[in-house]
Short mmCIF file of C-alpha atoms in Angstrom, two decimals:
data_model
loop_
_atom_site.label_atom_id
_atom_site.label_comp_id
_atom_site.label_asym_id
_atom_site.label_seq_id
_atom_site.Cartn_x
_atom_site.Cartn_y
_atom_site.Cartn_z
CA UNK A 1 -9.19 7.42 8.66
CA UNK A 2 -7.77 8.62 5.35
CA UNK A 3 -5.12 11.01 5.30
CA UNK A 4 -4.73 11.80 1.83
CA UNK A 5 -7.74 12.89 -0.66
CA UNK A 6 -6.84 12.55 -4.17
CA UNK A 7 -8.69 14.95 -6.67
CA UNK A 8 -10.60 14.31 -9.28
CA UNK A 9 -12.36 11.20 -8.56
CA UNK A 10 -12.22 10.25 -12.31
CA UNK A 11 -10.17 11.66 -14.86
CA UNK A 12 -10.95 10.95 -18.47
CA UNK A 13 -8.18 12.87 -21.27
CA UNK A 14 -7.27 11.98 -25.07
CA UNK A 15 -3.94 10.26 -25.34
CA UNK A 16 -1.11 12.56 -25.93
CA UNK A 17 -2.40 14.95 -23.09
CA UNK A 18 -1.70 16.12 -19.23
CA UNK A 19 -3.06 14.75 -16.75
CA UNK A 20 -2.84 16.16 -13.17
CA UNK A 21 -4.14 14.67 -10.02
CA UNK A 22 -4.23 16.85 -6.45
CA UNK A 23 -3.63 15.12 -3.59
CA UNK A 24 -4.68 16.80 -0.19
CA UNK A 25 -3.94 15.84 3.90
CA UNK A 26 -4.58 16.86 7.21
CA UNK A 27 -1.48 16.43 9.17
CA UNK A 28 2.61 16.92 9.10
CA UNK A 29 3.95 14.07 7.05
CA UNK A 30 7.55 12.82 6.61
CA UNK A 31 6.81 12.20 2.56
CA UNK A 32 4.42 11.56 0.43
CA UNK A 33 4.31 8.65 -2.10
CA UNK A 34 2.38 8.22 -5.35
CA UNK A 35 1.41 4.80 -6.69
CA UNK A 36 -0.63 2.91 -9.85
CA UNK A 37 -2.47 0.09 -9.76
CA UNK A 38 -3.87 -1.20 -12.70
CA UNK A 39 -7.16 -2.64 -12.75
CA UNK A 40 -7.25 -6.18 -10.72
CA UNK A 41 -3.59 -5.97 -9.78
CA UNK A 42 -1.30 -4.82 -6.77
CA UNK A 43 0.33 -1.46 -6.26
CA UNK A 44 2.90 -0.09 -8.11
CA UNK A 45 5.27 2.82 -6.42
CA UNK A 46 5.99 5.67 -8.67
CA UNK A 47 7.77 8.24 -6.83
CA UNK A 48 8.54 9.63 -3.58
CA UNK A 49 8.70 13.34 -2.50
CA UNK A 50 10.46 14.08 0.64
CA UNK A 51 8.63 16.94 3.34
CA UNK A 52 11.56 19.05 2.57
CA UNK A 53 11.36 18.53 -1.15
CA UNK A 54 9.43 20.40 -3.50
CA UNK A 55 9.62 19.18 -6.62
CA UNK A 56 10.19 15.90 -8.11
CA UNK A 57 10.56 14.30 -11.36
CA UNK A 58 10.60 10.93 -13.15
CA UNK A 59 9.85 10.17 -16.54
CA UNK A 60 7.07 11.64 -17.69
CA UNK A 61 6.03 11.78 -14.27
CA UNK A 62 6.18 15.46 -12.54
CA UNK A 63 5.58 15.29 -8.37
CA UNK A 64 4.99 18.62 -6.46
CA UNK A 65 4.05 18.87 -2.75
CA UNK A 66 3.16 22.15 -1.02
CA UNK A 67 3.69 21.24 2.95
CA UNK A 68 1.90 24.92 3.79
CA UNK A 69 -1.16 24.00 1.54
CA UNK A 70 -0.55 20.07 2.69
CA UNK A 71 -1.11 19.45 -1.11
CA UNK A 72 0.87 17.44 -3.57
CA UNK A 73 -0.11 16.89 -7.52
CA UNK A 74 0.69 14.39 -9.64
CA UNK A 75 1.29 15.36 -13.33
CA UNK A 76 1.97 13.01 -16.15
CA UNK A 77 2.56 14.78 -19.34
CA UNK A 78 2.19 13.45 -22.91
CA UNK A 79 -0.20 10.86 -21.69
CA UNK A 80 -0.63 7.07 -23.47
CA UNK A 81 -3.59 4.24 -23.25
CA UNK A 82 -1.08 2.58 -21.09
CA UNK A 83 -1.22 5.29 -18.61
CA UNK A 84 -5.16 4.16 -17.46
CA UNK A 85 -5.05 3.41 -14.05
CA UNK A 86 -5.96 4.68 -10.63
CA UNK A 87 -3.27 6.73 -8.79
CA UNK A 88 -3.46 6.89 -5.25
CA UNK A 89 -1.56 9.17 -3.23
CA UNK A 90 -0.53 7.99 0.56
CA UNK A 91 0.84 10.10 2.97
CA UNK A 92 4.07 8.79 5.69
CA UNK A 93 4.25 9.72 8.76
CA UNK A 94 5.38 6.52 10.74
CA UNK A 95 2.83 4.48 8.44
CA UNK A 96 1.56 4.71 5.06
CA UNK A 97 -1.62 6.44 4.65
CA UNK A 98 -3.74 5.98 1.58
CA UNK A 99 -6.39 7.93 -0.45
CA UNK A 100 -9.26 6.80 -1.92
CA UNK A 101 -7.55 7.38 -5.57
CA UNK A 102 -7.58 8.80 -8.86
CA UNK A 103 -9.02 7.08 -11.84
CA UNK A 104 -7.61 7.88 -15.33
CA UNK A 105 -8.40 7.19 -18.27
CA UNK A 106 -6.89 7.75 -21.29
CA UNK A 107 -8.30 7.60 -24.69
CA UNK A 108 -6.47 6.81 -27.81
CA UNK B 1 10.14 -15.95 -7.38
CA UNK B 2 10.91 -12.12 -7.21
CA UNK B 3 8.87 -9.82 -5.47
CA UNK B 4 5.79 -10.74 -3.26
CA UNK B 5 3.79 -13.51 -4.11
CA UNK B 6 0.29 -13.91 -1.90
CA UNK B 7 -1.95 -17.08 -2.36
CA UNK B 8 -5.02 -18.23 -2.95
CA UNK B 9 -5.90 -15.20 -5.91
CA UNK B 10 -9.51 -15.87 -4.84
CA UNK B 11 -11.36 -17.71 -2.84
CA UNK B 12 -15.11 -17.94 -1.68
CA UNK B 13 -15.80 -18.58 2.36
CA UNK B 14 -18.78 -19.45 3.68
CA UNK B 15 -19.01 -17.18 7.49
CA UNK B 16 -17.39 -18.62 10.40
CA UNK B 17 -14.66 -20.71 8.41
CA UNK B 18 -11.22 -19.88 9.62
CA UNK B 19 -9.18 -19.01 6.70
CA UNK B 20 -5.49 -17.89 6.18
CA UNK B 21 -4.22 -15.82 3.97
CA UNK B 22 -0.27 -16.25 2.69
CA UNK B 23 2.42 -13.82 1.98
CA UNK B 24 5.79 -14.75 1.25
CA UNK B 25 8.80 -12.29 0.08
CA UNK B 26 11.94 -12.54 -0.98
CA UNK B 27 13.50 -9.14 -0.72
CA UNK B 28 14.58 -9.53 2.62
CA UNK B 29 12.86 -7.06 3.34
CA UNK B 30 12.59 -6.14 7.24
CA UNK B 31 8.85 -4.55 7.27
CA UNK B 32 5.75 -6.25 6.14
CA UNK B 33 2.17 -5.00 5.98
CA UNK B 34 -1.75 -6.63 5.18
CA UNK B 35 -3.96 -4.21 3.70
CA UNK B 36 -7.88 -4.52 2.53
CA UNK B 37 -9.24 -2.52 -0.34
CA UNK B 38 -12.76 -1.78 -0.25
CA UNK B 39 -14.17 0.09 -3.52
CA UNK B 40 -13.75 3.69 -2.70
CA UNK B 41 -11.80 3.58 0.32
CA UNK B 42 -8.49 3.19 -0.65
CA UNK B 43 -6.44 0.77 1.23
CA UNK B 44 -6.47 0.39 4.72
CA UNK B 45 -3.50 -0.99 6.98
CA UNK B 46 -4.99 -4.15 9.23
CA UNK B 47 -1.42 -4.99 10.62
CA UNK B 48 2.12 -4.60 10.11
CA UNK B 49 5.22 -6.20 10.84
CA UNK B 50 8.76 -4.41 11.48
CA UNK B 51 10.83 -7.28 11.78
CA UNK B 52 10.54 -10.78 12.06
CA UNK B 53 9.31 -11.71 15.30
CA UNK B 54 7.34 -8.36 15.89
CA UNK B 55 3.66 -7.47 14.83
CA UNK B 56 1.80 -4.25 15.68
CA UNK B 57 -1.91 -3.62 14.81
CA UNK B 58 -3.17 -0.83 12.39
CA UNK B 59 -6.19 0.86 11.34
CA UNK B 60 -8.94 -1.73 11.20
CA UNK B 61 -7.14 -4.77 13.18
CA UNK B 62 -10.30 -6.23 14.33
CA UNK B 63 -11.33 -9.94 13.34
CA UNK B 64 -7.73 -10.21 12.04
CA UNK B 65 -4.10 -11.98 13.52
CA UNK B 66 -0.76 -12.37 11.43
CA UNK B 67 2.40 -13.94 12.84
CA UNK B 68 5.97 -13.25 11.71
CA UNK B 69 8.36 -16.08 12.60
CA UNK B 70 10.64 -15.53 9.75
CA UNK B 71 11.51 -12.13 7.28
CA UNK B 72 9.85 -13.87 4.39
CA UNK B 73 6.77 -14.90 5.90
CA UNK B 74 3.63 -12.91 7.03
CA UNK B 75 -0.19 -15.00 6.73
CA UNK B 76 -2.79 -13.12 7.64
CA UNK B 77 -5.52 -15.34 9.17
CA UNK B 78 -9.21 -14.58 10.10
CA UNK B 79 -10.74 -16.68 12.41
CA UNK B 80 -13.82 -16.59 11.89
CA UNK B 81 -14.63 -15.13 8.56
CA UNK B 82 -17.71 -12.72 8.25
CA UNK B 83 -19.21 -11.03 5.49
CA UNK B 84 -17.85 -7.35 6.43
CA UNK B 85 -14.44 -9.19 5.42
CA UNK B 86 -14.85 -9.39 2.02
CA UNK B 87 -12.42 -7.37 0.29
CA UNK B 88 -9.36 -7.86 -1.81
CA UNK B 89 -6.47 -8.33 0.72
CA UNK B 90 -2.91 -6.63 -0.55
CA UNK B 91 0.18 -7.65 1.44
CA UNK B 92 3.44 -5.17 0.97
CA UNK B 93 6.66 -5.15 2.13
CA UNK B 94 9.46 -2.26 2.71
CA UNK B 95 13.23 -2.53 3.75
CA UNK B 96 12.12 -0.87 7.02
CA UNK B 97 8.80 0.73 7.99
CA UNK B 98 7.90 3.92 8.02
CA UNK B 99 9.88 5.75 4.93
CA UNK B 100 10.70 3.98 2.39
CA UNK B 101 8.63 2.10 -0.83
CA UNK B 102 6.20 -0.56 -0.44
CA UNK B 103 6.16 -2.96 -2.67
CA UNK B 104 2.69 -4.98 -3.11
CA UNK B 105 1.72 -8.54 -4.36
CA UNK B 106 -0.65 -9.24 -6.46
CA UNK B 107 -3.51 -9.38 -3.74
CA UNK B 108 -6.42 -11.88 -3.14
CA UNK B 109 -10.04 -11.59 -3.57
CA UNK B 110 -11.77 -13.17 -0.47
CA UNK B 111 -15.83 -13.44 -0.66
CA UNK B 112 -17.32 -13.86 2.50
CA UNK B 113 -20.92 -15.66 2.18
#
């Protein structure tokens, strides 16, 4: 079962844009973790927001997670070509839990 | 090496071979994990590892078995390969499971036929 729900399914912005991706769960988690994968490769880990933490930031990368709404977004600002990927969102409580992910792309 | 490194990248099996699958890391890195990724499903945990020696079963364990005799180490082997089993196969690795990171190799594309 999938924990996490990532929303949209497919993003498509012109470089030099936002883009923000919702994540939604089901159940108490201990974080929630955001990763990229680019097209044929492995996972990449982005950033980590703790159950007690609200906000979170990295880069151009902007993390929020609402435990009473069990939602999270993901928003990268100022976007580039080399942001096209699919972001997945994945839920921890005792294991990871993955959604089905976001992909973006980015047009220069 | 750094990282995770997983071998082969691909490979094509005809149903009922016995294959194995090979992760090796060299983080040091106490918890280890084999995932499948199916197009629009995400990733899905088959089995983990929390430290050498130990291996627990996750979401979809069936037609799967992975050993752990050493913290590097964690193949993945199907027995008897079916076509439901192809899927590119991710293998991650965390200092301990549960909170922290994963870090993920580069994963390997396994056609059943």
């Amino acid at each position: 079962s999938q924990q996490g729900e990532e929303d949209p399914q497919a993003l498509s912005i012109q470089e030099g844009e936002n883009a923000t991706m919702n994540c939604s769960y089901k159940t108490s988690i201990n974080n929630l973790q955001w990763y990229r994968q680019n097209s044929g490769r492995g996972l990449v880990h982005l950033i980590l927001i703790r159950s007690n933490e609200r906000e979170k930031h990295s880069g151009r990368l902007r993390v929020t997670l609402d435990t009473s709404k069990k939602s999270s977004s993901l928003l990268i600002t100022a976007s580039r070509a080399a942001d096209t990927a699919s972001y997945f969102c994945a839920t921890e409580r005792g294991q990871l839990t993955f959604g089905s992910g976001t992909q973006l792309t980015v047009l220069p | 090496i750094a990282g995770i490194t997983q071998a082969p990248t691909s490979q094509i099996l005809a149903a009922g071979r016995r294959m194995t699958l090979r992760c090796t890391q060299d983080m040091r890195h106490n918890a280890m994990y084999w995932y499948r990724q199916d197009l629009g499903l995400g990733l899905r945990l088959i089995h983990y590892s929390n430290t050498a020696g130990t291996t627990g079963k996750g979401e979809v364990p069936d037609g799967y078995s992975v050993s752990r005799a050493n913290t590097d180490d964690f193949p993945l082997t199907l027995a008897s390969a079916v076509p439901s089993q192809t899927s590119v196969y991710f293998c991650a690795s965390s200092v301990d499971r549960g909170r922290d990171e994963q870090f993920f190799g580069p994963g390997t594309r396994l056609t059943v036929l």
